[in-house]
Amino acid sequence: MNDSGGNGEKKRSRRPSAERTAQRDPERTRAAILDAATREFAENGMGGARVDAIAERAGTNKRMLYHYFGDKEQLYLRVLEEAYVGIRTAERALHIGDRSPEEGIGELALFTWRYFLQHPEFLSLLGTENMHRARWLRQSVRLKELHSHLIGELSDVLERGKKQGVFIETADPLHVYLTIASLGYFYLSNQYTLSTIFGRDLIEPTHLNAWERHIVHVTLASIKRGISKIGFDY
């Protein structure tokens, strides 16, 4: 009886495996939870995502999830922030300010399109957050700082282009970025309906490559000098 009771006591005091792992390597556990949460929120949205499913995907338990990130809403905001940090960090590595104005804008257009292709979860998260009218995104001070850098660098490139007589004086950094992002986002987020309606597989490599060239062409054509006006004032 004493032996049995002792063993039972020993078993009760033993920490679950997930908690022992988290204790040994907390950074790895946080990263696993964020990765699992990103996939869960991208697939099921904020409303459909389940904390149990996130914990299972991460190979941990709910207690560890709450310990590191608070609750589901705080975890969702962290996922959003990390998604934006990912694209903004990669954009900085382009160093578009070190290129000629035309090359800088072209490289930004190419990068954005290819990033969207390689990170469909990012587009899904954008769609979810827009459905909620940026309810959680508005809470993040961190993201405002990230985006101010993007607009600042883009503004510098456009100003150089204007001084060199390459770009029109009305070229606006936000408009340029919206042109690039919208051409990529709309195409990919609506790929299934558009492919069905128009009878063309838009994700076929030939069509993807053609649209990539189109994005660069349209973006540059919208801001370059010497492009004839269409027959109305704007």
PDB file of N, CA and C in Angstrom, residues 17 20 22-23 27 62 66 84 108 111 113 122 140 157 165 168 181 187 204:
ATOM      1  N   SER A  17       4.829  16.484 -20.150  1.00  0.00           N
ATOM      2  CA  SER A  17       5.961  16.574 -21.066  1.00  0.00           C
ATOM      3  C   SER A  17       6.027  17.919 -21.768  1.00  0.00           C
ATOM      4  N   ARG A  20       7.530  20.518 -19.497  1.00  0.00           N
ATOM      5  CA  ARG A  20       8.968  20.326 -19.304  1.00  0.00           C
ATOM      6  C   ARG A  20       9.733  20.845 -20.509  1.00  0.00           C
ATOM      7  N   ALA A  22       8.726  23.195 -22.607  1.00  0.00           N
ATOM      8  CA  ALA A  22       8.621  24.651 -22.614  1.00  0.00           C
ATOM      9  C   ALA A  22       9.597  25.265 -21.625  1.00  0.00           C
ATOM     10  N   GLN A  23       9.770  24.606 -20.506  1.00  0.00           N
ATOM     11  CA  GLN A  23      10.673  25.117 -19.481  1.00  0.00           C
ATOM     12  C   GLN A  23      12.115  25.061 -19.959  1.00  0.00           C
ATOM     13  N   GLU A  27      11.823  29.808 -25.888  1.00  0.00           N
ATOM     14  CA  GLU A  27      11.770  30.488 -27.186  1.00  0.00           C
ATOM     15  C   GLU A  27      11.246  29.560 -28.282  1.00  0.00           C
ATOM     16  N   LYS A  62      -2.749  24.053 -23.539  1.00  0.00           N
ATOM     17  CA  LYS A  62      -3.365  25.382 -23.450  1.00  0.00           C
ATOM     18  C   LYS A  62      -2.740  26.228 -22.343  1.00  0.00           C
ATOM     19  N   TYR A  66      -1.569  30.103 -22.832  1.00  0.00           N
ATOM     20  CA  TYR A  66      -2.037  31.230 -22.025  1.00  0.00           C
ATOM     21  C   TYR A  66      -0.880  31.878 -21.260  1.00  0.00           C
ATOM     22  N   TYR A  84       3.143  41.012 -40.285  1.00  0.00           N
ATOM     23  CA  TYR A  84       3.585  42.287 -40.857  1.00  0.00           C
ATOM     24  C   TYR A  84       5.080  42.503 -40.654  1.00  0.00           C
ATOM     25  N   LEU A 108      10.456  46.632 -55.746  1.00  0.00           N
ATOM     26  CA  LEU A 108       9.429  46.567 -54.699  1.00  0.00           C
ATOM     27  C   LEU A 108       8.179  45.862 -55.229  1.00  0.00           C
ATOM     28  N   PHE A 111       9.003  42.121 -55.525  1.00  0.00           N
ATOM     29  CA  PHE A 111       9.100  41.514 -54.206  1.00  0.00           C
ATOM     30  C   PHE A 111       7.720  41.290 -53.606  1.00  0.00           C
ATOM     31  N   TRP A 113       4.710  41.011 -54.947  1.00  0.00           N
ATOM     32  CA  TRP A 113       3.984  39.949 -55.646  1.00  0.00           C
ATOM     33  C   TRP A 113       4.505  38.575 -55.248  1.00  0.00           C
ATOM     34  N   PHE A 122      -0.491  35.064 -45.157  1.00  0.00           N
ATOM     35  CA  PHE A 122      -0.508  36.506 -44.941  1.00  0.00           C
ATOM     36  C   PHE A 122      -1.768  37.116 -45.557  1.00  0.00           C
ATOM     37  N   SER A 140      -2.292  47.963 -32.229  1.00  0.00           N
ATOM     38  CA  SER A 140      -0.847  47.771 -32.300  1.00  0.00           C
ATOM     39  C   SER A 140      -0.092  49.061 -32.614  1.00  0.00           C
ATOM     40  N   VAL A 157      12.626  57.461 -52.589  1.00  0.00           N
ATOM     41  CA  VAL A 157      12.850  56.962 -53.953  1.00  0.00           C
ATOM     42  C   VAL A 157      12.068  57.799 -54.963  1.00  0.00           C
ATOM     43  N   GLY A 165      13.642  63.861 -63.146  1.00  0.00           N
ATOM     44  CA  GLY A 165      12.720  63.989 -64.266  1.00  0.00           C
ATOM     45  C   GLY A 165      12.151  62.669 -64.758  1.00  0.00           C
ATOM     46  N   ILE A 168       6.479  61.634 -62.344  1.00  0.00           N
ATOM     47  CA  ILE A 168       5.609  62.807 -62.318  1.00  0.00           C
ATOM     48  C   ILE A 168       5.600  63.424 -60.921  1.00  0.00           C
ATOM     49  N   ALA A 181       0.217  46.538 -54.093  1.00  0.00           N
ATOM     50  CA  ALA A 181      -0.420  45.549 -53.211  1.00  0.00           C
ATOM     51  C   ALA A 181      -1.773  45.094 -53.732  1.00  0.00           C
ATOM     52  N   TYR A 187      -5.740  39.570 -57.305  1.00  0.00           N
ATOM     53  CA  TYR A 187      -5.519  38.423 -58.185  1.00  0.00           C
ATOM     54  C   TYR A 187      -5.490  37.114 -57.387  1.00  0.00           C
ATOM     55  N   GLU A 204      -1.714  28.898 -63.045  1.00  0.00           N
ATOM     56  CA  GLU A 204      -0.778  28.226 -63.951  1.00  0.00           C
ATOM     57  C   GLU A 204       0.459  29.126 -64.107  1.00  0.00           C
TER      58      GLU A 204
END
